[in-house]
Coordinates of C-alpha atoms in Angstrom, one line a residue:
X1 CA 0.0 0.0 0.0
X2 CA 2.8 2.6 0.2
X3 CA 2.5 3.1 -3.6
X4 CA -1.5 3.9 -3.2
X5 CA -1.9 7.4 -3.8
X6 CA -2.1 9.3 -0.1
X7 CA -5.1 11.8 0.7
X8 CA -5.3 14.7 3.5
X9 CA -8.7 15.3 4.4
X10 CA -10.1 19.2 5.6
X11 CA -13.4 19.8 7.8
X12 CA -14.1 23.0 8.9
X13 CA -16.7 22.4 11.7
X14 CA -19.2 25.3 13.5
X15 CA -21.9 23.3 15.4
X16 CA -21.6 20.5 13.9
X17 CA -22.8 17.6 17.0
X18 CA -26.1 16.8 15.2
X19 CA -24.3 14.9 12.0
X20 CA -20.7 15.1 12.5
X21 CA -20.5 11.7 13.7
X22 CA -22.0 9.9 10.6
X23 CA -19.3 11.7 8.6
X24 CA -16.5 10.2 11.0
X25 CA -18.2 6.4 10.7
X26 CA -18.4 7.3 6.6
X27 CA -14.5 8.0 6.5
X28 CA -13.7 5.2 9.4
X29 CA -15.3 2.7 6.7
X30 CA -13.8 3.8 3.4
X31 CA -11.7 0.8 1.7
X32 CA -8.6 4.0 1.6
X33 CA -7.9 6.1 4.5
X34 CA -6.7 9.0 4.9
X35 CA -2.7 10.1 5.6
X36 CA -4.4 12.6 7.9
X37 CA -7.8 14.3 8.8
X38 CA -7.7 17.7 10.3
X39 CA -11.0 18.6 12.0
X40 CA -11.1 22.7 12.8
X41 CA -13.8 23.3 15.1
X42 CA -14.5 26.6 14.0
X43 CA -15.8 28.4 17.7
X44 CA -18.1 25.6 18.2
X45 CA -20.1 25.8 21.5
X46 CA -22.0 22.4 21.4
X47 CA -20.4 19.4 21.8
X48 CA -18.4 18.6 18.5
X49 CA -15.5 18.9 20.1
X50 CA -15.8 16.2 22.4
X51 CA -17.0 13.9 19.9
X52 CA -13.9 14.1 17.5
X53 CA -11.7 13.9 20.5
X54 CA -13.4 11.0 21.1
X55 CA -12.4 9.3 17.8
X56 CA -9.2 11.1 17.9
X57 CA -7.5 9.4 20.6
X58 CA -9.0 5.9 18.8
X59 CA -7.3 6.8 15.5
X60 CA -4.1 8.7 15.5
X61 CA -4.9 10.3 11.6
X62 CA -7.9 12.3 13.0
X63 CA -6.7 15.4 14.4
X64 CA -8.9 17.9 16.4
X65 CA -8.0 22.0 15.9
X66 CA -9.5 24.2 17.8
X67 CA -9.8 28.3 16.0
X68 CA -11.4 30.7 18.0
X69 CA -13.5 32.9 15.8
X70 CA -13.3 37.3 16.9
X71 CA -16.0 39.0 15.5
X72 CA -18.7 38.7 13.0
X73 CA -18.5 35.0 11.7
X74 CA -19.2 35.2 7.5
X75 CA -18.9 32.8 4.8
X76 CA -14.6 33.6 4.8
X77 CA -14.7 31.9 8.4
X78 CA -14.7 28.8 6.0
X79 CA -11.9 29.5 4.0
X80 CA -10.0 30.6 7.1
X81 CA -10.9 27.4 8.9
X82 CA -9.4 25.4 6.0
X83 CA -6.5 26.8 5.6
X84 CA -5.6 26.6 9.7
X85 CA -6.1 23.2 8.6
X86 CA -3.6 23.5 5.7
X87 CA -0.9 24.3 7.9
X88 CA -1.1 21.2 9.6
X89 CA -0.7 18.7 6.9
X90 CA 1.4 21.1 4.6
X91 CA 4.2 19.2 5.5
X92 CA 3.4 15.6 4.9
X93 CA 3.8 13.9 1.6
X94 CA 0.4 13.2 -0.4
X95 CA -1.6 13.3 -3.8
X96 CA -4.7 14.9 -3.0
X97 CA -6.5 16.9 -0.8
X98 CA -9.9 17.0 0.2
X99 CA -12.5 19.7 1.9
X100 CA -15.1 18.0 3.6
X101 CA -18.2 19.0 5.2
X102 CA -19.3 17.8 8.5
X103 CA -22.8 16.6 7.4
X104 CA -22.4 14.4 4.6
X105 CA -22.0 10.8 4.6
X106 CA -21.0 8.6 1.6
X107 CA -19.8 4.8 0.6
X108 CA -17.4 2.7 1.5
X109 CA -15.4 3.0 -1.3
X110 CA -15.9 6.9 -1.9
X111 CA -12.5 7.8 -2.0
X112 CA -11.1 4.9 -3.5
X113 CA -12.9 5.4 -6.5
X114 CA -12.3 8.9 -7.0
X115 CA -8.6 8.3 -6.3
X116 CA -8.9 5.9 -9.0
X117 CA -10.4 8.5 -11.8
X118 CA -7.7 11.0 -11.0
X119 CA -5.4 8.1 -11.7
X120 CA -7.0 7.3 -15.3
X121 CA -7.0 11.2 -16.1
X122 CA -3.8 13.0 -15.2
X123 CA -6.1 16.0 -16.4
X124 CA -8.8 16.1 -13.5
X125 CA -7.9 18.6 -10.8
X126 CA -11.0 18.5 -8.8
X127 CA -13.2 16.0 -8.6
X128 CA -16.3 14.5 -6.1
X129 CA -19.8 12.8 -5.8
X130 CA -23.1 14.0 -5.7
X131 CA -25.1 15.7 -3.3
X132 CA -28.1 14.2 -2.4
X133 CA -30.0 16.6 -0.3
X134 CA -32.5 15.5 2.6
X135 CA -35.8 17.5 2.0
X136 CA -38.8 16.3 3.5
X137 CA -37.6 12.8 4.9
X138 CA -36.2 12.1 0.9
X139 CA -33.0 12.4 -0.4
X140 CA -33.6 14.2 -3.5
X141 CA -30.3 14.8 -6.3
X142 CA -28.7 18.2 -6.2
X143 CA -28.6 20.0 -9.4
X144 CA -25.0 20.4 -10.7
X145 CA -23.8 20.4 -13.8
X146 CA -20.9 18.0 -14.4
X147 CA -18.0 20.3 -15.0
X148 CA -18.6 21.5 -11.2
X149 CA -17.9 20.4 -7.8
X150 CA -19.9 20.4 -4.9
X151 CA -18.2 22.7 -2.2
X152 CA -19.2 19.9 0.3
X153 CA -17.2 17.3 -1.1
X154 CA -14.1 18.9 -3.1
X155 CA -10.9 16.4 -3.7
X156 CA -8.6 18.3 -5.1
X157 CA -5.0 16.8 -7.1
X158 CA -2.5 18.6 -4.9
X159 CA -0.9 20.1 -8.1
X160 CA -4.2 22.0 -8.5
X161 CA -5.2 23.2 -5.5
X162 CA -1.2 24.4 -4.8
X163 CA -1.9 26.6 -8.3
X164 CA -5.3 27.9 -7.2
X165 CA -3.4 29.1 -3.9
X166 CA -6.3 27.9 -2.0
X167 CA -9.5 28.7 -0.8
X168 CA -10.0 33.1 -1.1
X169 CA -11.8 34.2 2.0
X170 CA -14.8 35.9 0.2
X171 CA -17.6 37.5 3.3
X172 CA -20.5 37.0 1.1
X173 CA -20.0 33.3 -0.1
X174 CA -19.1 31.5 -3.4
X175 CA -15.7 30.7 -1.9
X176 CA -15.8 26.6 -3.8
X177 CA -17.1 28.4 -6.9
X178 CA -14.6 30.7 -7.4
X179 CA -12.1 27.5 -6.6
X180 CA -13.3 25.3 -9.2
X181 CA -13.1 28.3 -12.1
X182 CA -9.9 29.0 -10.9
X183 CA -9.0 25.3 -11.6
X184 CA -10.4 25.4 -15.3
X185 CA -8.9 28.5 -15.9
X186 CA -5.3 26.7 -15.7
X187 CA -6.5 24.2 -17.5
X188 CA -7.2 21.4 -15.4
X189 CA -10.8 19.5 -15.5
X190 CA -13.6 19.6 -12.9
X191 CA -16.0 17.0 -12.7
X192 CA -19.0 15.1 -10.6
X193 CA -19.2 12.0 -10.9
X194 CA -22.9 11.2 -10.5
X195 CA -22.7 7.5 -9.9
X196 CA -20.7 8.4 -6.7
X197 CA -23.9 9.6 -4.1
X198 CA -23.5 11.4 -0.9
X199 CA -25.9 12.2 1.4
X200 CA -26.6 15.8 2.8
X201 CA -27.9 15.6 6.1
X202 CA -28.9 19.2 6.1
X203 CA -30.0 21.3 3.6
X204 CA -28.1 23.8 2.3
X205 CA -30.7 26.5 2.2
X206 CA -33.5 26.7 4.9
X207 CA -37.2 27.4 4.3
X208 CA -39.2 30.7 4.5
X209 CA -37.9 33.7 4.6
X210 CA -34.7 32.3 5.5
X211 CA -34.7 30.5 2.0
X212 CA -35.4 34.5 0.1
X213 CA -33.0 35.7 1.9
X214 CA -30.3 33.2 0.9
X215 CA -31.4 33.2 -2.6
X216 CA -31.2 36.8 -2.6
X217 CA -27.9 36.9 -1.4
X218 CA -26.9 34.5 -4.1
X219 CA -28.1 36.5 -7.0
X220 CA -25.3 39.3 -5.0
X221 CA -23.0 36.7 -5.2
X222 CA -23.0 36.0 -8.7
X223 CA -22.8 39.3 -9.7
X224 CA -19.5 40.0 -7.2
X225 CA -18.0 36.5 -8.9
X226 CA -18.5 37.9 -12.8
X227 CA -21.3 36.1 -14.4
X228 CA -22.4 37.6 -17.3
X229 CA -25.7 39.0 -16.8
X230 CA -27.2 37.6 -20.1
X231 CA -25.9 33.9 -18.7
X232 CA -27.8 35.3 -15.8
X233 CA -31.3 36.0 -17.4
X234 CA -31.4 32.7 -19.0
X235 CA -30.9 30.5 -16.1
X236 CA -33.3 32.1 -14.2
X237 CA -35.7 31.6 -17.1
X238 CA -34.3 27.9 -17.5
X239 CA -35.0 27.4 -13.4
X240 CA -38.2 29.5 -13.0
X241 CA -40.2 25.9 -12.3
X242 CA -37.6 25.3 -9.2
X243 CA -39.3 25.3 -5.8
X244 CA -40.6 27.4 -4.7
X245 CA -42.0 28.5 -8.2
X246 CA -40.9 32.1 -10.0
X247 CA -40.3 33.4 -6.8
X248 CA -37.1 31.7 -5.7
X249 CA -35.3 32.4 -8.9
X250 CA -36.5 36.1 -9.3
X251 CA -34.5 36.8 -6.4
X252 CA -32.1 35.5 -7.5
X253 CA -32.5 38.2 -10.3
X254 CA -33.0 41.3 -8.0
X255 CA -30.0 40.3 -5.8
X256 CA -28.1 40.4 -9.0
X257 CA -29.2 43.4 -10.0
X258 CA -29.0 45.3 -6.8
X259 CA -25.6 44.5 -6.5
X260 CA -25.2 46.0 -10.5
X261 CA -26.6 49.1 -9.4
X262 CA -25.1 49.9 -6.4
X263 CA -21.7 48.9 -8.2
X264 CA -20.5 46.4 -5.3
X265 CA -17.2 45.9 -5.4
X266 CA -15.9 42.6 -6.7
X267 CA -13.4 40.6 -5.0
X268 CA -12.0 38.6 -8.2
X269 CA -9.4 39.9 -10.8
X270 CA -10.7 40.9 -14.3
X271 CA -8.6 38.7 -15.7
X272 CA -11.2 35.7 -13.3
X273 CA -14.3 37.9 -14.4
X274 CA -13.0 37.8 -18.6
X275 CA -12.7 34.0 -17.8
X276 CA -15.7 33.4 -16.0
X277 CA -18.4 35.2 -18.7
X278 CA -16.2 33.8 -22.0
X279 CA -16.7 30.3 -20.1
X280 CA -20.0 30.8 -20.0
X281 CA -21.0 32.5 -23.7
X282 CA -19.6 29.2 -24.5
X283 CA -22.1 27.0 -22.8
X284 CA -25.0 29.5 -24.0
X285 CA -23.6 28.9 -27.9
X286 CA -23.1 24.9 -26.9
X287 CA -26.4 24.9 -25.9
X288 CA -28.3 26.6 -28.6
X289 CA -26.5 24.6 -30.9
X290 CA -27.3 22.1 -29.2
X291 CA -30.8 22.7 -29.1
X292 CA -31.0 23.7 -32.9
X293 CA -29.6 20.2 -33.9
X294 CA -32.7 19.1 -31.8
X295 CA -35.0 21.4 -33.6
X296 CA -33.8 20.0 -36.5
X297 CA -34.2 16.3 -36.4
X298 CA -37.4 17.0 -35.2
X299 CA -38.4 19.0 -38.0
X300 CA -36.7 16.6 -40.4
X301 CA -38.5 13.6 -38.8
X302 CA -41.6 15.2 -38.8
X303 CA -41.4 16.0 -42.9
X304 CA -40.5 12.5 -43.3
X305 CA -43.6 11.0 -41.5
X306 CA -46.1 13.1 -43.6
X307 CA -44.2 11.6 -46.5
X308 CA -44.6 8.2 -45.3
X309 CA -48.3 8.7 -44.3
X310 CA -49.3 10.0 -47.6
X311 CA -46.9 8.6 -50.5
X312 CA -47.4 5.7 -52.1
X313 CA -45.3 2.6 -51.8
X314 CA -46.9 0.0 -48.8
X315 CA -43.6 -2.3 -49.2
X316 CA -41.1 -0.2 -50.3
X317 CA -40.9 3.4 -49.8
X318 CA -43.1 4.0 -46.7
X319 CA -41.0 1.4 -44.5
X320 CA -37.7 3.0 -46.4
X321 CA -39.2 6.8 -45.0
X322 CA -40.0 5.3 -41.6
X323 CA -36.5 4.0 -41.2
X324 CA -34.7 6.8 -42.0
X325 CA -37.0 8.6 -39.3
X326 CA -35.5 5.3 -36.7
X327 CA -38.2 2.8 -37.2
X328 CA -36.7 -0.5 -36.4
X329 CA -37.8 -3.0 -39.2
X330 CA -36.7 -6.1 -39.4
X331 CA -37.3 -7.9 -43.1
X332 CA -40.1 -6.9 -45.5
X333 CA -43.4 -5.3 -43.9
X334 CA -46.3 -3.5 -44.8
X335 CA -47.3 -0.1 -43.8
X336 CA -50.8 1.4 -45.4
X337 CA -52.3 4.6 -46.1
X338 CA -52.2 7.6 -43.2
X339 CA -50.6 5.3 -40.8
X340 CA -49.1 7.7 -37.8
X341 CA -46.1 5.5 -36.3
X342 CA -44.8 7.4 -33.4
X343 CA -44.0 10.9 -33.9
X344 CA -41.8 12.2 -31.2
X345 CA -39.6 8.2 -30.8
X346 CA -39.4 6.6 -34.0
X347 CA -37.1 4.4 -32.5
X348 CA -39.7 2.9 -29.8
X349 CA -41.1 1.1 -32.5
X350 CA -40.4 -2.0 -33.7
X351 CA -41.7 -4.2 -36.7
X352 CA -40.3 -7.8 -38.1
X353 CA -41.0 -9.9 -41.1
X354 CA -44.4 -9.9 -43.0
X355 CA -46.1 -7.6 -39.9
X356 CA -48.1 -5.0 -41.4
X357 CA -49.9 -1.9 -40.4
X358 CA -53.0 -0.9 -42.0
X359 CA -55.0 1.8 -43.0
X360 CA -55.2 4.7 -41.0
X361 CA -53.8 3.2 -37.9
X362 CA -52.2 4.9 -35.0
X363 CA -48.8 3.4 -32.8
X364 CA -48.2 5.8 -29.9
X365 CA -45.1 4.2 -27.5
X366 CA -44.7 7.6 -25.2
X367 CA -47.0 9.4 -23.1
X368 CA -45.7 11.0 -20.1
X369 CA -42.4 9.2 -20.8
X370 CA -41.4 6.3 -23.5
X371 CA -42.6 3.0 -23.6
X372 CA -41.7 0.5 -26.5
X373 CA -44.3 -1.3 -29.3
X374 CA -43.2 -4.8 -31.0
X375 CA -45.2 -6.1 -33.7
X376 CA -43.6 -9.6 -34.1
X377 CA -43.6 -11.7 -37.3
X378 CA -46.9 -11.6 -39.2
X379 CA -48.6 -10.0 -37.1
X380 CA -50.9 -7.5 -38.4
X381 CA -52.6 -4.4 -36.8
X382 CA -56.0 -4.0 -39.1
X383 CA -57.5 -0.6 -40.3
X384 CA -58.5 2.8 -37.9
X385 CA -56.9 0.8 -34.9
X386 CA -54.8 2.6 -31.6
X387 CA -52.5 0.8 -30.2
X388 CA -50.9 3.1 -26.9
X389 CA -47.8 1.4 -24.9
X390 CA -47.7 3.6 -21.0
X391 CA -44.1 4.5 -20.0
X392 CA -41.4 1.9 -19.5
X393 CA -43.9 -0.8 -21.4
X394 CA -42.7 -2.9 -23.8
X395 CA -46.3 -3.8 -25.9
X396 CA -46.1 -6.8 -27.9
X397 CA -48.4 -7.9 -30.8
X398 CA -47.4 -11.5 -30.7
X399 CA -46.2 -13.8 -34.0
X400 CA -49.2 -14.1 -36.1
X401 CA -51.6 -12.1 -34.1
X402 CA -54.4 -10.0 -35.6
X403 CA -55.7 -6.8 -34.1
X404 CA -59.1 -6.2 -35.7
X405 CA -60.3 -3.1 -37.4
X406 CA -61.0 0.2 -35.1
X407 CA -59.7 -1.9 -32.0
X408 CA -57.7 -0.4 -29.3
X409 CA -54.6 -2.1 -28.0
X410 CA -53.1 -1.6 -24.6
X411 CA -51.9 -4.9 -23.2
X412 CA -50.3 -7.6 -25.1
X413 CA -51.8 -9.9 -27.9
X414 CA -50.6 -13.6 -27.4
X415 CA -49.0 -15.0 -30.8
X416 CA -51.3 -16.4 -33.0
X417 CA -54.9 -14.8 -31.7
X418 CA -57.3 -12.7 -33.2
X419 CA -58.2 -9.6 -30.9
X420 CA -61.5 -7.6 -31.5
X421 CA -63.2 -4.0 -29.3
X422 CA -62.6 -1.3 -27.3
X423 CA -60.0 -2.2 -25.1
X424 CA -59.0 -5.4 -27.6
X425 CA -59.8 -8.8 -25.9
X426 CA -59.2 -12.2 -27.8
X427 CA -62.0 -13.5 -29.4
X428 CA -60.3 -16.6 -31.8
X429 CA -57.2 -18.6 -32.4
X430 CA -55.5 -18.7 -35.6
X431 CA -54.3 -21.3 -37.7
X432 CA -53.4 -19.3 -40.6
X433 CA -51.7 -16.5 -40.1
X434 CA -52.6 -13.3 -42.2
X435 CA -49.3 -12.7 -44.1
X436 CA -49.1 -10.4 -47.2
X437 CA -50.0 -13.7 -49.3
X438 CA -52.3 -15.6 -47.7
X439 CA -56.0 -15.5 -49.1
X440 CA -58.7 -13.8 -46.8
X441 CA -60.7 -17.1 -46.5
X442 CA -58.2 -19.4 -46.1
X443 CA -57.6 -17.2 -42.9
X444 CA -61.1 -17.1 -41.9
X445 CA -61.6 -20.9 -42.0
X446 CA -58.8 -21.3 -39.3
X447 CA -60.0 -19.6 -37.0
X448 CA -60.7 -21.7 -33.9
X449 CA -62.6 -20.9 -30.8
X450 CA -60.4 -19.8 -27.8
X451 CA -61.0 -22.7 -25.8
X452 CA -59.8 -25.1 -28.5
X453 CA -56.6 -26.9 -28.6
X454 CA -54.6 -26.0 -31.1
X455 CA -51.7 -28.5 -32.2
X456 CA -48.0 -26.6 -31.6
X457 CA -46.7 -25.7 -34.2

């Protein structure tokens, strides 16, 4: 093991008795521990002092620090707090460094696995999990994007967070924002790895008026960190559905432009500021690109489904259309006049050898999320008929199966049965399936009441 990549951990403290001990138990179990864990109970008056001292004298790497706080405490008691712990393990020999709040817990092999991506990208300079937030008794995901860090969970290479020069005490807040910009400006990556969950045993905004105020605050924030106040206007148009609804991300807009018109200062160099807005005209252009590419295809598919509905060509150039739009067929089918096959998912529908669709039917396989219809071979969905599959179905029209005319399908048809009404129910066994040769009567006269036996084929 003294090859393994060594980590220092960081936990500025303030009051932290409530949760602090599930953090310990999460780093006591990880598959890699730590070279050393510094603790700084920042002026705590409860009792999180005793319980790291507890676990201190158990396990030599967890060190207690104790930092008086004078004054008003502010967000840049954090910063402060973490680099009083910096001094302590400045000294020793490891790869990466970690920040760490004193509420979180996480899995076994938490570290270990992000020690593991930093070794298969010599690239990444800061990297962590994801937040998952306890609101209302539920652990819900945290919205981040994955080119940004939770400030909660930041594991820094050492080479990265040495050239960032730490964290900058900023009063009003954004101080693991600023660190993680300052990381991509010199060129290093920053990513979440979503797969990797940690729990937030506290929220990180309250509720109320406590909840304006902070969002508020943040809109200040980004306007003292340089975002561009187009990027601005956008995400709070992108976010406006966010709990609580309009309100929350409004403020978010006044904060930003109080701060503009009172001309706060900013903390950041211009040179941050430049980086910052450029960074993020990108992601606006990326997006809208993005987006138009969308548009696009959707268009494009949409032209090529009135095609197919109306041109002529029931073997040849409808199915040809209705792949191009992502249509899976398998072999040679028939599709008949003014059929509608999926509009928005082309691709949740699925049709093999000699199935057919007839006149003026209708295949929906998404509502309220996608779902998946499989007509399997010969089987054949008769005119004016719906057949609807609910999200995260996969309908199947069996092998030889017959939907009758003006039916409506929402459950599977068994291979080889003829289905009849509104919703379809089975109403005869078939003998001879319906394929694109067989005559009419020679279909009729093996049909075979349900209740029949029917040799296997």
């Amino acid at each position: 093991m003294s090859d393994y990549p060594q980590y220092v951990l960081i936990t500025p403290a303030k009051n932290e008795e409530a949760h602090i001990e599930k953090t310990i138990v999460s780093v006591l179990a990880q598959t890699a521990l730590p070279l050393r864990w510094v603790i700084v109970s920042d002026g705590s008056a409860d009792r999180t002092d005793a319980i790291v001292k507890k676990y201190s004298t158990e396990y030599p790497f967890i060190k207690l620090l104790r930092r008086e706080v004078e004054g008003e405490r502010n967000f840049s008691s954090k910063a402060f707090a973490f680099n009083a712990g910096y001094e302590e393990v400045k000294i020793l020999a490891f790869d990466f460094i970690g920040n760490l709040d004193a509420d979180i817990s996480f899995q076994r092999d938490y570290f270990e696995i992000l020690i593991n991506e930093f070794s298969k990208n010599k690239r990444l300079g800061l990297a962590g999990g994801k937040i998952f937030e306890l609101i209302n008794g539920t652990f819900v995901g945290q919205h981040i994007s994955d080119d940004s860090v939770a400030g909660a969970v930041q594991l820094f290479r050492k080479e990265c967070f040495e050239k960032i020069g730490g964290y900058l005490p900023l009063a009003g807040g954004c101080i693991d924002a600023v660190t993680e910009i300052k990381a991509r400006q010199l060129g290093f990556l920053v990513q979440t790895f979503p797969e990797v969950k940690v729990l937030h045993h506290r929220r990180v905004a309250g509720a109320g008026g406590q909840l304006f105020k902070s969002r508020f605050k943040q809109g200040i924030n980004f306007y003292l960190i340089g975002y561009h106040p187009v990027f601005i206007v956008l995400r709070v148009a992108y976010k406006i559905n966010d709990p609580p609804f309009l309100i929350s991300n409004l403020l978010r807009l006044f904060g930003y432009c109080w701060a503009y018109l009172h001309r706060y200062k900013r903390p950041v160099d211009k040179t941050l500021v430049a980086f910052i807005r450029q960074e993020q005209m990108e992601k606006l252009i990326s997006g809208c690109k993005k987006y138009t590419s969308v548009l696009f295809r959707q268009i494009f598919n949409r032209i090529l489904h009135i095609m197919a509905r109306f041109l002529p060509g029931k073997t040849t150039l409808r199915p040809f259309l209705h792949k191009l739009r992502g249509v899976k067929i398998y072999g040679e089918v028939f599709i008949g006049d003014d059929v509608y096959l999926e509009n928005e998912y082309p691709e949740c529908i699925e049709m093999h050898d000699e199935s057919g669709v007839l006149l003026r039917c209708t295949l929906i396989a998404h509502f309220r999320g996608r779902g998946k219809i499989i007509l399997e071979k010969k089987a054949r969905v008769h005119s004016c008929s719906t057949v609807i599959a609910s999200p995260g179905q996969t309908l199947v029209i069996g092998e030889g199966s017959v939907v009758a005319a003006s039916s409506l399908v929402t459950k599977d048809v068994p291979p080889y049965t003829l289905v009849a009404g509104v919703p379809a129910k089975p109403i005869k066994k078939i003998t001879v399936p319906l394929g694109q040769k067989t005559p009419y009567e020679a279909f009729k006269e093996g049909l075979r009441p349900l209740d029949e036996c029917i040799p296997s084929r």
